[in-house]
Coordinates of N, CA, C and O in Angstrom, one line a residue:
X1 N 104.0 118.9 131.0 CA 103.1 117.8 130.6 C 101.7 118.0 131.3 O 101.6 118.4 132.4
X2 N 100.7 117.8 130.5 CA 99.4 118.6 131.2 C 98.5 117.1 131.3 O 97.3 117.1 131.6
X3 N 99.1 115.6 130.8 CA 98.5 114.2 130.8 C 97.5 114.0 130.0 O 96.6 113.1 130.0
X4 N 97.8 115.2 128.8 CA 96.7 114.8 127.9 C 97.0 114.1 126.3 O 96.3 113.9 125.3
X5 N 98.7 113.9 126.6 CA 99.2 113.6 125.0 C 99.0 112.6 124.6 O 99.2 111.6 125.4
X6 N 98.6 112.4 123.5 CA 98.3 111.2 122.7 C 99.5 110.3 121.8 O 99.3 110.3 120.6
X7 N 100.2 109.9 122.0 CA 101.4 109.0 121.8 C 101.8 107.9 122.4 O 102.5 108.2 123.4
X8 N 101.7 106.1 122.1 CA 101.7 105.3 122.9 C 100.2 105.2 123.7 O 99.0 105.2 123.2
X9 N 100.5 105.1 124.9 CA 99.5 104.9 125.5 C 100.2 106.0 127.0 O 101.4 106.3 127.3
X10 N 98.8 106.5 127.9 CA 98.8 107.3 128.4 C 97.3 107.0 129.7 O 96.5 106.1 129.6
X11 N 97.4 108.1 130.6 CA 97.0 107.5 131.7 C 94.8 108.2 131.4 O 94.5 109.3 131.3
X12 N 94.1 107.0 131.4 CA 92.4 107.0 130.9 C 91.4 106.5 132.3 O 90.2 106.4 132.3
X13 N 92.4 106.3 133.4 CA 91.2 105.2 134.6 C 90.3 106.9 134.9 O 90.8 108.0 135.0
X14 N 89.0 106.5 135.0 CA 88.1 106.9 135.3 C 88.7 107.3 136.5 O 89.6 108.0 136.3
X15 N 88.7 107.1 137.6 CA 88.9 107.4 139.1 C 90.3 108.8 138.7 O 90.7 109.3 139.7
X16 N 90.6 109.0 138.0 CA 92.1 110.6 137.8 C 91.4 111.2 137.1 O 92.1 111.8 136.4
X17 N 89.9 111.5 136.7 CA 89.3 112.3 135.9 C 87.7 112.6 136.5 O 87.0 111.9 137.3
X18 N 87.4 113.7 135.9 CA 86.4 114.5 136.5 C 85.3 115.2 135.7 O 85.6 115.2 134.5
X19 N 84.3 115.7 135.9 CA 83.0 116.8 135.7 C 83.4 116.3 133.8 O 84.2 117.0 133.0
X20 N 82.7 115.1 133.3 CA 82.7 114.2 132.1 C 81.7 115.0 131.5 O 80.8 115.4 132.2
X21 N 81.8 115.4 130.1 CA 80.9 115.4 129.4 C 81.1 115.1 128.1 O 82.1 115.6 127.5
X22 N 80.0 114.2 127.2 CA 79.7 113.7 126.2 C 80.0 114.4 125.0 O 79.1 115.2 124.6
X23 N 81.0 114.3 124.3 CA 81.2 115.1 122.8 C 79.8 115.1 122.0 O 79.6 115.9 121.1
X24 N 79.1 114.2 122.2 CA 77.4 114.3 121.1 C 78.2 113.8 119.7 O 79.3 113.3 119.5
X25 N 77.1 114.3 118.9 CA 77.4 114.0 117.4 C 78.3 114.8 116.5 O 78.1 116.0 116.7
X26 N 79.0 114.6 115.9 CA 80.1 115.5 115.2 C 80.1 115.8 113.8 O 80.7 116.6 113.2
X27 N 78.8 114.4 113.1 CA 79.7 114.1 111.9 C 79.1 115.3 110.7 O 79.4 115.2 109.5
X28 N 78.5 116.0 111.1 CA 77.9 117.5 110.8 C 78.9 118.3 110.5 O 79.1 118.9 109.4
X29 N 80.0 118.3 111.8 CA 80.9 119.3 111.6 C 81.9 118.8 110.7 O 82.5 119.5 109.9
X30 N 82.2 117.6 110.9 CA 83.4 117.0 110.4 C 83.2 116.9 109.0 O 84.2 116.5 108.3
X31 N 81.7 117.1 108.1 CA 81.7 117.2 106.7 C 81.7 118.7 106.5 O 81.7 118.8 105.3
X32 N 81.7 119.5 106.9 CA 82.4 121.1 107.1 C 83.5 121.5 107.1 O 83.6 122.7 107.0
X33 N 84.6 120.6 107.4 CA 86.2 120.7 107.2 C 86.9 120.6 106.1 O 86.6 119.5 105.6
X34 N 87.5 121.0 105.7 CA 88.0 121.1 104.4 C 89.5 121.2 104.5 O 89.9 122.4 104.5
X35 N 90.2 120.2 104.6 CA 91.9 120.3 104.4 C 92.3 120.6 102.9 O 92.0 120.1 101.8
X36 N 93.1 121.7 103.4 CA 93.6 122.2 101.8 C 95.0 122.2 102.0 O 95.7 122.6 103.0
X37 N 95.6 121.7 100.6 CA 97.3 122.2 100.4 C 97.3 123.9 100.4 O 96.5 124.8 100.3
X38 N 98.8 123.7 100.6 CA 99.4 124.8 100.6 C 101.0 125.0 100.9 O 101.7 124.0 101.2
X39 N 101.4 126.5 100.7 CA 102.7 126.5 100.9 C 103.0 127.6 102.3 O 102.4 128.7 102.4
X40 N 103.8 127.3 103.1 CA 104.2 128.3 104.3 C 104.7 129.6 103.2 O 105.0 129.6 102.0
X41 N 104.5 130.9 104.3 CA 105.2 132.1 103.8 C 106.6 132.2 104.9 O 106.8 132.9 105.8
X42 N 107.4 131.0 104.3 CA 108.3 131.4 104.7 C 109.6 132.2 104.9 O 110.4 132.3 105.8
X43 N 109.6 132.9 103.8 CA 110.2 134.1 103.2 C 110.4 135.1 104.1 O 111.4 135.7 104.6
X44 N 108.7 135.1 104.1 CA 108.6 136.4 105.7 C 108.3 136.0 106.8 O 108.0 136.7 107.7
X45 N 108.5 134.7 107.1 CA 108.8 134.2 108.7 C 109.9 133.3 108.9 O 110.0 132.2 109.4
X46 N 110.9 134.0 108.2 CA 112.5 132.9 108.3 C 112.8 132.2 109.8 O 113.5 131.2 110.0
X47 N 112.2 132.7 110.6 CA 112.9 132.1 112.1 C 111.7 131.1 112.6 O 111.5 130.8 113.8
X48 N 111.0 130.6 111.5 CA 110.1 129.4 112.2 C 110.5 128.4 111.3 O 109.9 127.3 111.5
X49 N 111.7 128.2 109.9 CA 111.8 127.6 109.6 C 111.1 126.5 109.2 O 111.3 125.4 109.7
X50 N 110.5 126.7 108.4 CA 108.4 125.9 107.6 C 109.2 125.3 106.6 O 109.2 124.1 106.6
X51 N 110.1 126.0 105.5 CA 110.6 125.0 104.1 C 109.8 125.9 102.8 O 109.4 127.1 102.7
X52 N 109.8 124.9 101.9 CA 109.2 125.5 100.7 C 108.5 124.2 100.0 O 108.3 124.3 98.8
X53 N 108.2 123.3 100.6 CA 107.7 122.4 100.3 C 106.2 122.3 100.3 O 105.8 123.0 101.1
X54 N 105.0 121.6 99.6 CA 103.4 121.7 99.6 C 103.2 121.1 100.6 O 104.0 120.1 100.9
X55 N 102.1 121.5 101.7 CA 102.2 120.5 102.7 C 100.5 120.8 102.4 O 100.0 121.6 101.7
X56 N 99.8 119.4 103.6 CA 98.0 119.4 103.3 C 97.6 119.4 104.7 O 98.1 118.6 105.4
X57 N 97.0 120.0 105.0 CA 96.5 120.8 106.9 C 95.6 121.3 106.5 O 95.2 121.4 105.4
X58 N 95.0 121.8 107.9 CA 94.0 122.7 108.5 C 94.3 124.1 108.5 O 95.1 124.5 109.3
X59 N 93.7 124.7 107.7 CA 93.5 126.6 108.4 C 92.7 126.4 109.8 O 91.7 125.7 110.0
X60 N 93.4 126.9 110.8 CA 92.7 127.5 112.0 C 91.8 128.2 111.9 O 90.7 127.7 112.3
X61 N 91.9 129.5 111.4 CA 90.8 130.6 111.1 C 89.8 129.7 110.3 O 88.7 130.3 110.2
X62 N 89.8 128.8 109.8 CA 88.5 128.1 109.4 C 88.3 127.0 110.3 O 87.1 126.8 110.5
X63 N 88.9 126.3 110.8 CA 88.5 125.3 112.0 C 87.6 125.9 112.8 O 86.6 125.4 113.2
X64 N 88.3 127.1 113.1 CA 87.6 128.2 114.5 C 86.2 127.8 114.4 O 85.6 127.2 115.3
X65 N 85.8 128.4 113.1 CA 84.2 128.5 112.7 C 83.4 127.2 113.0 O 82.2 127.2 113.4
X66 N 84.3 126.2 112.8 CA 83.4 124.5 112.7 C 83.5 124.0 114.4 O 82.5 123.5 115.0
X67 N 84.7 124.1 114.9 CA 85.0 123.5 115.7 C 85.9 123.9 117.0 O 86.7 123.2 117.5
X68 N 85.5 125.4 117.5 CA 86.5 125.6 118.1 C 87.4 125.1 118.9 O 88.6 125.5 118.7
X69 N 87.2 124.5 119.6 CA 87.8 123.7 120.8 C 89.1 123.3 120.2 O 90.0 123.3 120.9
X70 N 89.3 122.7 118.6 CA 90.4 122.5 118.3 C 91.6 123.3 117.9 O 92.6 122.9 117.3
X71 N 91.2 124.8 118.2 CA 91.9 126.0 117.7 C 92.2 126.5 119.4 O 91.4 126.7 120.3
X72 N 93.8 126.7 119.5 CA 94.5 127.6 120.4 C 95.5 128.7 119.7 O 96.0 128.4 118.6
X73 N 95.7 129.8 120.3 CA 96.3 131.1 120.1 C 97.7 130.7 120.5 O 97.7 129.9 121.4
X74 N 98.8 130.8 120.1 CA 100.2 130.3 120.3 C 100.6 132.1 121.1 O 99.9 133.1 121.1
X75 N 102.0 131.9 121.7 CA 102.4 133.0 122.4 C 102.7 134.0 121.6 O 103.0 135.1 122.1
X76 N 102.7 133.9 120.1 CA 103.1 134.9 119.3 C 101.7 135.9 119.0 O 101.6 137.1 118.7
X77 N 100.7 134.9 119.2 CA 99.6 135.1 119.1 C 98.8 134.9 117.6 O 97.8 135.3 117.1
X78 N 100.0 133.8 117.4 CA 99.0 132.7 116.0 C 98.2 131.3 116.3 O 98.5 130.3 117.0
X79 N 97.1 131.8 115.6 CA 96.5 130.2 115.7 C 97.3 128.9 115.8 O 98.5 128.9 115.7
X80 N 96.6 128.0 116.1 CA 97.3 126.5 116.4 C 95.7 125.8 116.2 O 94.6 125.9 116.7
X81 N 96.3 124.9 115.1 CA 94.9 123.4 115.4 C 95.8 122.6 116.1 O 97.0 122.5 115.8
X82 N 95.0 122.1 117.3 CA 95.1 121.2 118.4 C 94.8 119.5 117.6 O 93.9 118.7 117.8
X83 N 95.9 119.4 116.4 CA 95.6 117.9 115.8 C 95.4 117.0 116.7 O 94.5 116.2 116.4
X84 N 96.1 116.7 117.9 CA 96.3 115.7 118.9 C 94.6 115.2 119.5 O 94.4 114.1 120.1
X85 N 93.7 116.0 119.4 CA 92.5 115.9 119.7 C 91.6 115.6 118.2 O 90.9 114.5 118.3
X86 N 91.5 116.0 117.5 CA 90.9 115.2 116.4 C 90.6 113.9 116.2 O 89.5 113.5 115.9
X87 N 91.4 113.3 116.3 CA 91.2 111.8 116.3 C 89.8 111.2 117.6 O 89.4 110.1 117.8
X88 N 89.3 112.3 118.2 CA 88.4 111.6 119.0 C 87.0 112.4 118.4 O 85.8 112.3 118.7
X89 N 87.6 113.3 117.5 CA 85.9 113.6 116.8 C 86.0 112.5 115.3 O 85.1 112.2 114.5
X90 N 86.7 112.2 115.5 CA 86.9 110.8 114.4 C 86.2 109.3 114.9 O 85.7 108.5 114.1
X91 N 86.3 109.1 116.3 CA 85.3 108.2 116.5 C 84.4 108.1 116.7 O 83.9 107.0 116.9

């Protein structure tokens, strides 16, 4: 647990947090995002178990470009959008 999950409610007192800085304006980048459907290749990645169903997300490799901060490298060494953080370039 690293205290930063967003579900329910979770711990925000100023006094457990440190070296603050201001996200600024976003809404520049946030009309640069483009969620597109799509289908997993899960044919050739059977052991992550994805389905065959349309699903509507984020490409990472294009997030990267707009926004990095919400793109991490997973241990396999695939992209990850960090969804759990979006919701605060939404406000």
């Amino acid at each position: 647990f690293g205290g930063g999950t967003i579900s329910g409610s979770c711990s925000s007192d100023a006094r457990l947090k440190k070296e603050f800085k201001v996200l600024g304006p976003v809404s520049e980048k946030l009309a640069q995002i483009a969620p597109k459907f799509y289908k997993w290749r899960s044919e050739e990645f059977p052991e992550r178990h994805y389905g065959q169903q349309e699903e509507l997300g984020l490409v990472a490799q294009d997030l990267l470009e707009i926004i990095p901060e919400l793109v991490q490298i997973d241990e396999d060494g695939f992209y990850r959008v960090r969804y759990q953080r979006l919701p605060f370039y939404l406000i």
